[in-house]
Structures are given as structure tokens and as C-alpha cells.
């Protein structure tokens, strides 16, 4: 029993302040019949029946007896004590239950935004600034739609990555230490990869709306990263499907030496192995190297294909095309760029402005050269989608402009924000608010991701956390990139209504992948080629055979008279020149094209040089006054003697009979041959000796002349 402590006596008027000593045998009240107990108050009956258990006089009795009242503390019974203790315990348990109930605790979840706010490039800086504006506009709407029903709120924590790896990791660590439960960023894949490593240590999930590297799909290295934009594996496959759709069998592949460029190149190389597509030329370039850009474009001009795929950043793609125009490339070239070039129209406006390019004629021509450019772009503007239309109408109603349709990557970033909010609220229901705030849920990426319909269309993920996205083909028309074709998740390409795809040169006809001036190469199996090569081969053998014979008889008088070096140069030159048709036939390559020029020029030079020297020697021989007067040595006479009829008439007879020479028409015959002067008459006419005088005729060998 608890001890009851006394209290001071209360004064009621003239009542004495002296305490009334407790009575050992207080007077018990008279019993009330059972029939009258119902009309008696319960409180009075209770106190009257239990007055003997307490010390002191009750107030109502003191008032009736006008006795002094002694106020003392009321001592409860053990039953009342147990009841009070039970109520206190229940209240404590209820309070603890309310504290442990995750749905009954309101929380503020912080999402960090790590983006290059102060990027050096003004075009990229403008895009990032609009991403910030759109997310600030979107956050209250999503808080009201998603977080308010659960009693929570979300806030954004901004961090500037400065577009460098070091600052990206540093700012992400600062965000983790400040209590962020999710991160959106970074802009480049090269910066997103180390940030993903750092955030996975803290159990923080990262979403990127611009990094597309295939390396980020490896969930053994990046277990907490996902993307609202499709990966390079989809983008590389879209490139090959576009080549097949347009019927291009060869193409040139240009990529920068970065995580993004090498990732796209690997996917393309693996995809074309099973298709009738080959790479005519491939170049891996350093970022922003003007000397390498110039050399690459100069070498690209020799490629047998006129289709160029550029898997590189926007600045480098612009530099490639600008240099191509400066080197004289025409509209037969087709330029296909990857998703970083989605803002190349703004870059073109910036670089061809009057301040940047005072030569307005050149600037307008350069802008015209970019017309017909194709950009493979993940679908961000989901035209016709109900959710996309609702967001656009809400933006126009509240903001009043149409910038939501003009920028890039902003809706992908908005989808990242909504994906994070839905996933965090889902973890809050499963593991509790404290576990989410302290990042101790140990949830997997599969548990974290929640499919939904966003402003960019349906957001559905693969087993690797990659988004199964849709693509669009953007076309440069009137210096603006407009969606021209759509590509679904099965890589089916279909034109968009109301838009016609234009190629360079403002044509809607699909250009060929090979140069327009190049005809089909002559194959070895064609009859005309076979006949030509056979004649050339026989001629080569004849020239080489004649040269071998001249070498064998090099000591003979006729060979020495003609000159062996000049005859050798003539034969070898003809043989070399005749090898050119063999190089012209078949599929042309760099080796055959260059070699054919050398063989033709070198062979003809040797042959013509030998003939030129022989002609000069003949000129020196016939440069004589006496010979010049001879009619038998005139051009007409010499050509007549070279005819087949004259040659046949002067040939030896079958039986060794000697033909009789025709008499000369002038006296120059005797003058030209002094040893025959004895056979000439005084009048100058030729007289032949009789047979018996043949022995007296001097031989021609002595004078160095041949007999007639």
C-alpha cells in the first residue's frame, strides 16, 4: 500500500483551522434499504460504504456537520494502480508503433543533380541550363502527384561537374555525404563511369539521360546505374539497320578515341559480320585535333564509298564536315552522325554567324553543304504519345513558350527524375523511410526500377537496366533538324507523316554508296576483258622474245648497227606498258590504281625515248646535201618501198635467182656509190657488166655498204 501524505487544512468561513484528529471508531452510516439504493447517487454510496478504509472526513459530510475539513491525499487501490499502469504501457506501445510505421513518418528525400553547369561550350551550357529549368518546373508537379499522397517530399541538390572526371567524382561524394539518396548525371560517359563506381559504394542509384556507353551496361561493375536513354548497343544496331534500309553496302566509319566512340565502333563491327556490309575506311581520331581532322578528310576523299558515319561528339562532327567542304567535297557524300550531334544546328548557327564568319557568301554555302545531314537520335519527343502531349500542354499553359520542343536531353533528364521518385517511394513502402534515408535497403537494381509511361514514351528496362527505347532519324532541312523517320524497338523503319527525308543536294532519291562517276569495274570473267588480256599477253611475250633474240645475236652487224641499248629499251618499254590492262581489270584498289599509272607512263616513256633517239640518228644520217637531192630517198619513195608489194617484188626467188634491180632515174646513184662509178656511162645512165666481169666487181663489204 502507498502511504498517504497529509495536506494543509482548508478554511471554510468560520471553520477552525485546527486539524481534526482521526477517529479510531468512526460512526458508520446507516444502511439504506435495497429498494432506495437506486435513487441514491452512486458516488455517495461508494464513498459511504468505503469511508472506513480511509483516514479523514469527506467534504460532503463536513459540510453537513459544519465540522472543520482536513484535506488529505487520496490513496488508490492496487486495482487502480494496475489500470493506470496498463494505460501508460498501451500509450507507450502506440507511440513506438507510430514511430516505427514507415507510412506514418513524413520525410524529405534529396536527389543530387551532377551536371556541367559552367561548360565552356555555349551550346552545351544552354542545354544544361534548360535542363535545370525544366527539372525545377517539374519537381513541384511530381511532388503533388507522387510524393504528397505518401506524405513525403523531394528536393534537388545541384552540383557542378565542370565536365571533368575529377570534379564529377568530387561533387558526387559531396552529395553522398550530404544525404542524397539518388543522383542524376553526368553528361559524358567518361565521367559517368567513375561516378557510378563511387556511388555504388554508398548504395546510391544513379540515372543518366545522356551517357550511352556500352560499358555502363555491365552490372557487375555498375550495379546501381540505369539510364533513361538507350545504350550504344541499340544505337550501333540502328546504324546498320539504316544502311540496310537505304541499300548501302559500304561505308566509312569515323569515331573519336573515347569511351563513347569505341563503344559504338565495337557494336557496329560485331553487327556487320553477319550482313552484306563492309567498312571501306575506318578512322579513330583524337578529340579536337585540327591537324588530324585535315589529314583524315584528305584521306577520306580517296575512299570508294560516299557514305560516312560519325560516332563522335558534336564539335568534332562539325569540324569534319566544315573541313570536307573546304577541301571540295560535293553533294554526293552522305553524312550520318550519332546522337551527340542532335544540337549541331545550333552549332552551325553559332559558327556561321556574322561575328564568327564575316564572309557571308562562304557561310551561306557552308550552311547549304549541311543540308540533308542525317542524325540517328533516341526518341525524346514521343509525338502522338498521350503522356508527352499532356506534358507539352501543361508546359505551354504554365510557361508560355515552346522551348520544350526545341532542346535535347531535357526530357530524358525529366524521365530520370520521375524514375527516381517512383523507385524511392517503392522502396519506402518495402523497407521503410529510415532505411531509405540511411541507404541501408541493399535493394538490387531489379527491385529499384519501376516501369512507367514518361514524357519520352514508355520506360521499359532490359535485364541489364538498359532502356528499351525507340529511335528517330533527324534530317537537316532549312538549317534545322526535324524528325523524318521512326525506328521501333524491333528496328523497323517507317517514315513519319508529313515529312519527307532529304539527302544532300536537296534530293529525295536515295543516292548510291559508290561515287557517281565510277563505273562498274571490268571483271576478269567478261569476254571483252579476256580477249584484251590475251592480246596483251601475247604482245608482251613477243616483245620479250624479240629482246631475248637481240641479246643472243648482239654481236651481229645489224644488231650493232641498230644499237642494242635502244632496242632493249624499246622492247622492255612495250612489255611494261602492255601490263597496264591486267591492272585495270578486276576490283580496283589503291595498289592497282597507282600501279597502272606508273606502268603506262614508264613503259611508254621507255618506248618513245628509244624511238626518238633512233629518229635523231636517221636525221643525222640523211642530213646531207647530196642525199637531199636524191629522189629515191624522198619520203614518197621510201614509203612506197615500205609497202608489201615492193617488199614482195624485191625478195629472193625460190630457186636462189637474183632479181634484177631497176635502173636508177638519176646520176645520183653513181655519185652516192663511188665504187659503182665504173659501171656508169658518161651520160650518167647505169650500165651493168657482163657475167664474165663479175669477178672484177669490188665487194660491198669493203666500203661498208650492202649489195643490192
PDB file of C-alpha atoms in Angstrom, residues 319-515:
ATOM      1  CA  UNK A 319      34.836  20.203 -87.776  1.00  0.00           C
ATOM      2  CA  UNK A 320      34.867  17.155 -90.090  1.00  0.00           C
ATOM      3  CA  UNK A 321      32.068  18.451 -92.313  1.00  0.00           C
ATOM      4  CA  UNK A 322      33.426  22.001 -92.401  1.00  0.00           C
ATOM      5  CA  UNK A 323      36.849  20.702 -93.441  1.00  0.00           C
ATOM      6  CA  UNK A 324      35.251  18.452 -96.071  1.00  0.00           C
ATOM      7  CA  UNK A 325      33.545  21.465 -97.617  1.00  0.00           C
ATOM      8  CA  UNK A 326      36.825  23.401 -97.550  1.00  0.00           C
ATOM      9  CA  UNK A 327      38.565  20.553 -99.430  1.00  0.00           C
ATOM     10  CA  UNK A 328      35.940  20.482-102.180  1.00  0.00           C
ATOM     11  CA  UNK A 329      33.600  17.655-101.223  1.00  0.00           C
ATOM     12  CA  UNK A 330      30.357  17.791-103.193  1.00  0.00           C
ATOM     13  CA  UNK A 331      26.754  16.773-102.532  1.00  0.00           C
ATOM     14  CA  UNK A 332      27.383  13.125-103.468  1.00  0.00           C
ATOM     15  CA  UNK A 333      28.566  12.464 -99.907  1.00  0.00           C
ATOM     16  CA  UNK A 334      26.047  11.324 -97.279  1.00  0.00           C
ATOM     17  CA  UNK A 335      26.820  12.265 -93.657  1.00  0.00           C
ATOM     18  CA  UNK A 336      25.243  10.265 -90.797  1.00  0.00           C
ATOM     19  CA  UNK A 337      26.002  11.411 -87.235  1.00  0.00           C
ATOM     20  CA  UNK A 338      25.237   9.868 -83.852  1.00  0.00           C
ATOM     21  CA  UNK A 339      23.091  11.289 -81.052  1.00  0.00           C
ATOM     22  CA  UNK A 340      25.640  13.853 -79.697  1.00  0.00           C
ATOM     23  CA  UNK A 341      25.145  15.797 -82.952  1.00  0.00           C
ATOM     24  CA  UNK A 342      21.493  16.436 -82.207  1.00  0.00           C
ATOM     25  CA  UNK A 343      22.432  20.044 -81.382  1.00  0.00           C
ATOM     26  CA  UNK A 344      24.568  20.585 -84.481  1.00  0.00           C
ATOM     27  CA  UNK A 345      22.013  23.012 -85.931  1.00  0.00           C
ATOM     28  CA  UNK A 346      22.664  25.406 -83.045  1.00  0.00           C
ATOM     29  CA  UNK A 347      26.400  24.876 -83.505  1.00  0.00           C
ATOM     30  CA  UNK A 348      26.046  25.723 -87.193  1.00  0.00           C
ATOM     31  CA  UNK A 349      24.186  28.939 -86.355  1.00  0.00           C
ATOM     32  CA  UNK A 350      26.902  29.896 -83.916  1.00  0.00           C
ATOM     33  CA  UNK A 351      29.848  29.193 -86.239  1.00  0.00           C
ATOM     34  CA  UNK A 352      28.305  30.838 -89.310  1.00  0.00           C
ATOM     35  CA  UNK A 353      27.152  33.994 -87.552  1.00  0.00           C
ATOM     36  CA  UNK A 354      28.426  37.333 -88.936  1.00  0.00           C
ATOM     37  CA  UNK A 355      30.712  37.753 -85.953  1.00  0.00           C
ATOM     38  CA  UNK A 356      32.311  34.306 -86.337  1.00  0.00           C
ATOM     39  CA  UNK A 357      32.354  34.170 -90.159  1.00  0.00           C
ATOM     40  CA  UNK A 358      32.400  37.599 -91.864  1.00  0.00           C
ATOM     41  CA  UNK A 359      32.464  36.038 -95.337  1.00  0.00           C
ATOM     42  CA  UNK A 360      28.719  35.691 -95.766  1.00  0.00           C
ATOM     43  CA  UNK A 361      28.941  34.013 -99.156  1.00  0.00           C
ATOM     44  CA  UNK A 362      31.108  31.245 -97.722  1.00  0.00           C
ATOM     45  CA  UNK A 363      28.885  30.981 -94.651  1.00  0.00           C
ATOM     46  CA  UNK A 364      25.729  30.508 -96.737  1.00  0.00           C
ATOM     47  CA  UNK A 365      27.472  27.918 -98.909  1.00  0.00           C
ATOM     48  CA  UNK A 366      28.618  26.046 -95.798  1.00  0.00           C
ATOM     49  CA  UNK A 367      25.093  26.014 -94.389  1.00  0.00           C
ATOM     50  CA  UNK A 368      23.860  24.628 -97.685  1.00  0.00           C
ATOM     51  CA  UNK A 369      26.507  21.896 -97.507  1.00  0.00           C
ATOM     52  CA  UNK A 370      24.989  20.706 -94.193  1.00  0.00           C
ATOM     53  CA  UNK A 371      21.542  20.322 -95.777  1.00  0.00           C
ATOM     54  CA  UNK A 372      20.476  16.684 -95.930  1.00  0.00           C
ATOM     55  CA  UNK A 373      22.601  15.595 -92.974  1.00  0.00           C
ATOM     56  CA  UNK A 374      21.169  12.637 -91.003  1.00  0.00           C
ATOM     57  CA  UNK A 375      21.329  12.224 -87.213  1.00  0.00           C
ATOM     58  CA  UNK A 376      20.352   8.964 -85.505  1.00  0.00           C
ATOM     59  CA  UNK A 377      18.641  10.096 -82.317  1.00  0.00           C
ATOM     60  CA  UNK A 378      16.886   8.201 -79.490  1.00  0.00           C
ATOM     61  CA  UNK A 379      13.235   9.171 -79.431  1.00  0.00           C
ATOM     62  CA  UNK A 380      12.835  12.010 -76.944  1.00  0.00           C
ATOM     63  CA  UNK A 381       9.868  13.792 -78.468  1.00  0.00           C
ATOM     64  CA  UNK A 382       7.303  10.991 -78.376  1.00  0.00           C
ATOM     65  CA  UNK A 383       4.995  12.594 -80.907  1.00  0.00           C
ATOM     66  CA  UNK A 384       1.473  11.241 -80.572  1.00  0.00           C
ATOM     67  CA  UNK A 385       2.006   9.802 -77.086  1.00  0.00           C
ATOM     68  CA  UNK A 386      -0.684  10.832 -74.568  1.00  0.00           C
ATOM     69  CA  UNK A 387       1.748  11.496 -71.720  1.00  0.00           C
ATOM     70  CA  UNK A 388       4.038  13.543 -73.942  1.00  0.00           C
ATOM     71  CA  UNK A 389       1.129  15.651 -75.167  1.00  0.00           C
ATOM     72  CA  UNK A 390      -0.032  16.259 -71.580  1.00  0.00           C
ATOM     73  CA  UNK A 391       3.392  17.490 -70.515  1.00  0.00           C
ATOM     74  CA  UNK A 392       3.702  19.762 -73.553  1.00  0.00           C
ATOM     75  CA  UNK A 393       0.262  21.282 -72.995  1.00  0.00           C
ATOM     76  CA  UNK A 394       0.993  21.815 -69.295  1.00  0.00           C
ATOM     77  CA  UNK A 395       4.319  23.465 -70.122  1.00  0.00           C
ATOM     78  CA  UNK A 396       2.750  25.802 -72.644  1.00  0.00           C
ATOM     79  CA  UNK A 397      -0.027  26.707 -70.229  1.00  0.00           C
ATOM     80  CA  UNK A 398       2.308  27.498 -67.322  1.00  0.00           C
ATOM     81  CA  UNK A 399       5.495  28.749 -69.032  1.00  0.00           C
ATOM     82  CA  UNK A 400       4.128  30.130 -72.270  1.00  0.00           C
ATOM     83  CA  UNK A 401       6.865  29.193 -74.789  1.00  0.00           C
ATOM     84  CA  UNK A 402       7.746  26.137 -76.890  1.00  0.00           C
ATOM     85  CA  UNK A 403      11.334  25.510 -75.793  1.00  0.00           C
ATOM     86  CA  UNK A 404      10.347  22.076 -74.573  1.00  0.00           C
ATOM     87  CA  UNK A 405      10.202  21.057 -78.238  1.00  0.00           C
ATOM     88  CA  UNK A 406      13.493  22.673 -79.260  1.00  0.00           C
ATOM     89  CA  UNK A 407      16.125  21.357 -76.830  1.00  0.00           C
ATOM     90  CA  UNK A 408      17.721  17.921 -76.407  1.00  0.00           C
ATOM     91  CA  UNK A 409      18.325  15.660 -73.382  1.00  0.00           C
ATOM     92  CA  UNK A 410      15.927  17.693 -71.222  1.00  0.00           C
ATOM     93  CA  UNK A 411      13.066  15.203 -71.370  1.00  0.00           C
ATOM     94  CA  UNK A 412      15.465  12.310 -70.752  1.00  0.00           C
ATOM     95  CA  UNK A 413      16.616  14.104 -67.591  1.00  0.00           C
ATOM     96  CA  UNK A 414      12.988  14.662 -66.613  1.00  0.00           C
ATOM     97  CA  UNK A 415      12.364  10.938 -67.048  1.00  0.00           C
ATOM     98  CA  UNK A 416      15.342  10.257 -64.733  1.00  0.00           C
ATOM     99  CA  UNK A 417      13.776  12.461 -62.061  1.00  0.00           C
ATOM    100  CA  UNK A 418      10.422  10.715 -62.296  1.00  0.00           C
ATOM    101  CA  UNK A 419      12.045   7.273 -62.346  1.00  0.00           C
ATOM    102  CA  UNK A 420      13.979   8.080 -59.156  1.00  0.00           C
ATOM    103  CA  UNK A 421      10.880   9.383 -57.365  1.00  0.00           C
ATOM    104  CA  UNK A 422       8.793   6.324 -58.243  1.00  0.00           C
ATOM    105  CA  UNK A 423      11.598   3.952 -57.265  1.00  0.00           C
ATOM    106  CA  UNK A 424      12.291   5.677 -53.920  1.00  0.00           C
ATOM    107  CA  UNK A 425       8.607   5.646 -52.983  1.00  0.00           C
ATOM    108  CA  UNK A 426       8.510   1.971 -53.859  1.00  0.00           C
ATOM    109  CA  UNK A 427      11.485   1.256 -51.571  1.00  0.00           C
ATOM    110  CA  UNK A 428       9.839   3.352 -48.867  1.00  0.00           C
ATOM    111  CA  UNK A 429       6.856   1.005 -48.872  1.00  0.00           C
ATOM    112  CA  UNK A 430       9.056  -2.096 -48.755  1.00  0.00           C
ATOM    113  CA  UNK A 431      11.872  -1.194 -46.374  1.00  0.00           C
ATOM    114  CA  UNK A 432      10.730   1.925 -44.518  1.00  0.00           C
ATOM    115  CA  UNK A 433      11.646   5.564 -44.573  1.00  0.00           C
ATOM    116  CA  UNK A 434      14.651   5.285 -42.257  1.00  0.00           C
ATOM    117  CA  UNK A 435      16.208   2.552 -44.368  1.00  0.00           C
ATOM    118  CA  UNK A 436      15.809   4.661 -47.489  1.00  0.00           C
ATOM    119  CA  UNK A 437      17.210   7.789 -45.870  1.00  0.00           C
ATOM    120  CA  UNK A 438      20.145   5.889 -44.403  1.00  0.00           C
ATOM    121  CA  UNK A 439      20.662   3.946 -47.671  1.00  0.00           C
ATOM    122  CA  UNK A 440      20.580   0.581 -45.928  1.00  0.00           C
ATOM    123  CA  UNK A 441      17.937  -1.156 -48.034  1.00  0.00           C
ATOM    124  CA  UNK A 442      20.528  -3.175 -50.023  1.00  0.00           C
ATOM    125  CA  UNK A 443      17.992  -3.260 -52.841  1.00  0.00           C
ATOM    126  CA  UNK A 444      19.032  -4.576 -56.245  1.00  0.00           C
ATOM    127  CA  UNK A 445      18.557  -2.688 -59.471  1.00  0.00           C
ATOM    128  CA  UNK A 446      15.736  -5.009 -60.422  1.00  0.00           C
ATOM    129  CA  UNK A 447      13.892  -4.088 -57.205  1.00  0.00           C
ATOM    130  CA  UNK A 448      14.592  -0.413 -57.689  1.00  0.00           C
ATOM    131  CA  UNK A 449      13.337   0.068 -61.246  1.00  0.00           C
ATOM    132  CA  UNK A 450       9.640   0.710 -61.787  1.00  0.00           C
ATOM    133  CA  UNK A 451       8.270   0.762 -65.357  1.00  0.00           C
ATOM    134  CA  UNK A 452       6.073   3.749 -66.186  1.00  0.00           C
ATOM    135  CA  UNK A 453       4.996   5.970 -69.043  1.00  0.00           C
ATOM    136  CA  UNK A 454       7.032   9.172 -69.210  1.00  0.00           C
ATOM    137  CA  UNK A 455       7.212  12.235 -71.412  1.00  0.00           C
ATOM    138  CA  UNK A 456       9.594  10.294 -73.666  1.00  0.00           C
ATOM    139  CA  UNK A 457       7.232   7.370 -74.096  1.00  0.00           C
ATOM    140  CA  UNK A 458       7.060   4.002 -72.332  1.00  0.00           C
ATOM    141  CA  UNK A 459      10.005   3.419 -69.980  1.00  0.00           C
ATOM    142  CA  UNK A 460      10.707  -0.321 -70.009  1.00  0.00           C
ATOM    143  CA  UNK A 461      14.039  -1.792 -68.942  1.00  0.00           C
ATOM    144  CA  UNK A 462      16.043  -4.807 -70.022  1.00  0.00           C
ATOM    145  CA  UNK A 463      17.658  -7.272 -67.624  1.00  0.00           C
ATOM    146  CA  UNK A 464      20.825  -5.127 -67.691  1.00  0.00           C
ATOM    147  CA  UNK A 465      18.962  -1.985 -66.713  1.00  0.00           C
ATOM    148  CA  UNK A 466      19.095  -0.524 -70.218  1.00  0.00           C
ATOM    149  CA  UNK A 467      16.040   1.168 -71.565  1.00  0.00           C
ATOM    150  CA  UNK A 468      14.301  -0.471 -74.498  1.00  0.00           C
ATOM    151  CA  UNK A 469      13.986   2.711 -76.486  1.00  0.00           C
ATOM    152  CA  UNK A 470      12.746   3.933 -79.790  1.00  0.00           C
ATOM    153  CA  UNK A 471      14.805   5.925 -82.258  1.00  0.00           C
ATOM    154  CA  UNK A 472      14.234   8.650 -84.790  1.00  0.00           C
ATOM    155  CA  UNK A 473      16.106   9.779 -87.886  1.00  0.00           C
ATOM    156  CA  UNK A 474      16.560  13.539 -87.747  1.00  0.00           C
ATOM    157  CA  UNK A 475      17.089  15.336 -91.053  1.00  0.00           C
ATOM    158  CA  UNK A 476      18.701  18.735 -91.614  1.00  0.00           C
ATOM    159  CA  UNK A 477      16.168  20.813 -93.523  1.00  0.00           C
ATOM    160  CA  UNK A 478      16.398  24.609 -93.722  1.00  0.00           C
ATOM    161  CA  UNK A 479      19.201  24.561 -91.122  1.00  0.00           C
ATOM    162  CA  UNK A 480      17.009  22.709 -88.600  1.00  0.00           C
ATOM    163  CA  UNK A 481      16.901  19.084 -87.528  1.00  0.00           C
ATOM    164  CA  UNK A 482      13.400  17.703 -87.944  1.00  0.00           C
ATOM    165  CA  UNK A 483      12.202  14.128 -87.211  1.00  0.00           C
ATOM    166  CA  UNK A 484      11.765  12.375 -90.555  1.00  0.00           C
ATOM    167  CA  UNK A 485      11.619   8.635 -89.780  1.00  0.00           C
ATOM    168  CA  UNK A 486      10.817   6.450 -86.760  1.00  0.00           C
ATOM    169  CA  UNK A 487      12.545   3.237 -85.643  1.00  0.00           C
ATOM    170  CA  UNK A 488      10.737   0.967 -83.187  1.00  0.00           C
ATOM    171  CA  UNK A 489      12.226  -1.472 -80.689  1.00  0.00           C
ATOM    172  CA  UNK A 490      12.352  -4.167 -83.405  1.00  0.00           C
ATOM    173  CA  UNK A 491      14.385  -1.826 -85.651  1.00  0.00           C
ATOM    174  CA  UNK A 492      11.605  -1.380 -88.161  1.00  0.00           C
ATOM    175  CA  UNK A 493      11.990   1.920 -90.021  1.00  0.00           C
ATOM    176  CA  UNK A 494       8.928   3.863 -91.126  1.00  0.00           C
ATOM    177  CA  UNK A 495       8.533   7.455 -92.369  1.00  0.00           C
ATOM    178  CA  UNK A 496       6.765   9.982 -90.194  1.00  0.00           C
ATOM    179  CA  UNK A 497       3.615  11.518 -91.675  1.00  0.00           C
ATOM    180  CA  UNK A 498       4.010  14.900 -93.295  1.00  0.00           C
ATOM    181  CA  UNK A 499       7.826  14.803 -93.511  1.00  0.00           C
ATOM    182  CA  UNK A 500       9.994  13.692 -96.465  1.00  0.00           C
ATOM    183  CA  UNK A 501      13.610  12.706 -95.970  1.00  0.00           C
ATOM    184  CA  UNK A 502      16.016  14.886 -97.967  1.00  0.00           C
ATOM    185  CA  UNK A 503      19.555  13.888 -98.898  1.00  0.00           C
ATOM    186  CA  UNK A 504      22.464  16.226 -99.754  1.00  0.00           C
ATOM    187  CA  UNK A 505      21.809  18.129-102.907  1.00  0.00           C
ATOM    188  CA  UNK A 506      18.137  18.626-101.924  1.00  0.00           C
ATOM    189  CA  UNK A 507      17.117  15.316-103.466  1.00  0.00           C
ATOM    190  CA  UNK A 508      14.630  12.779-102.155  1.00  0.00           C
ATOM    191  CA  UNK A 509      16.155   9.916-104.152  1.00  0.00           C
ATOM    192  CA  UNK A 510      18.437   7.623-102.185  1.00  0.00           C
ATOM    193  CA  UNK A 511      21.967   8.248-103.507  1.00  0.00           C
ATOM    194  CA  UNK A 512      24.290   5.326-104.272  1.00  0.00           C
ATOM    195  CA  UNK A 513      27.011   4.460-101.833  1.00  0.00           C
ATOM    196  CA  UNK A 514      29.695   4.426-104.543  1.00  0.00           C
ATOM    197  CA  UNK A 515      30.836   7.548-106.428  1.00  0.00           C
TER     198      UNK A 515
END
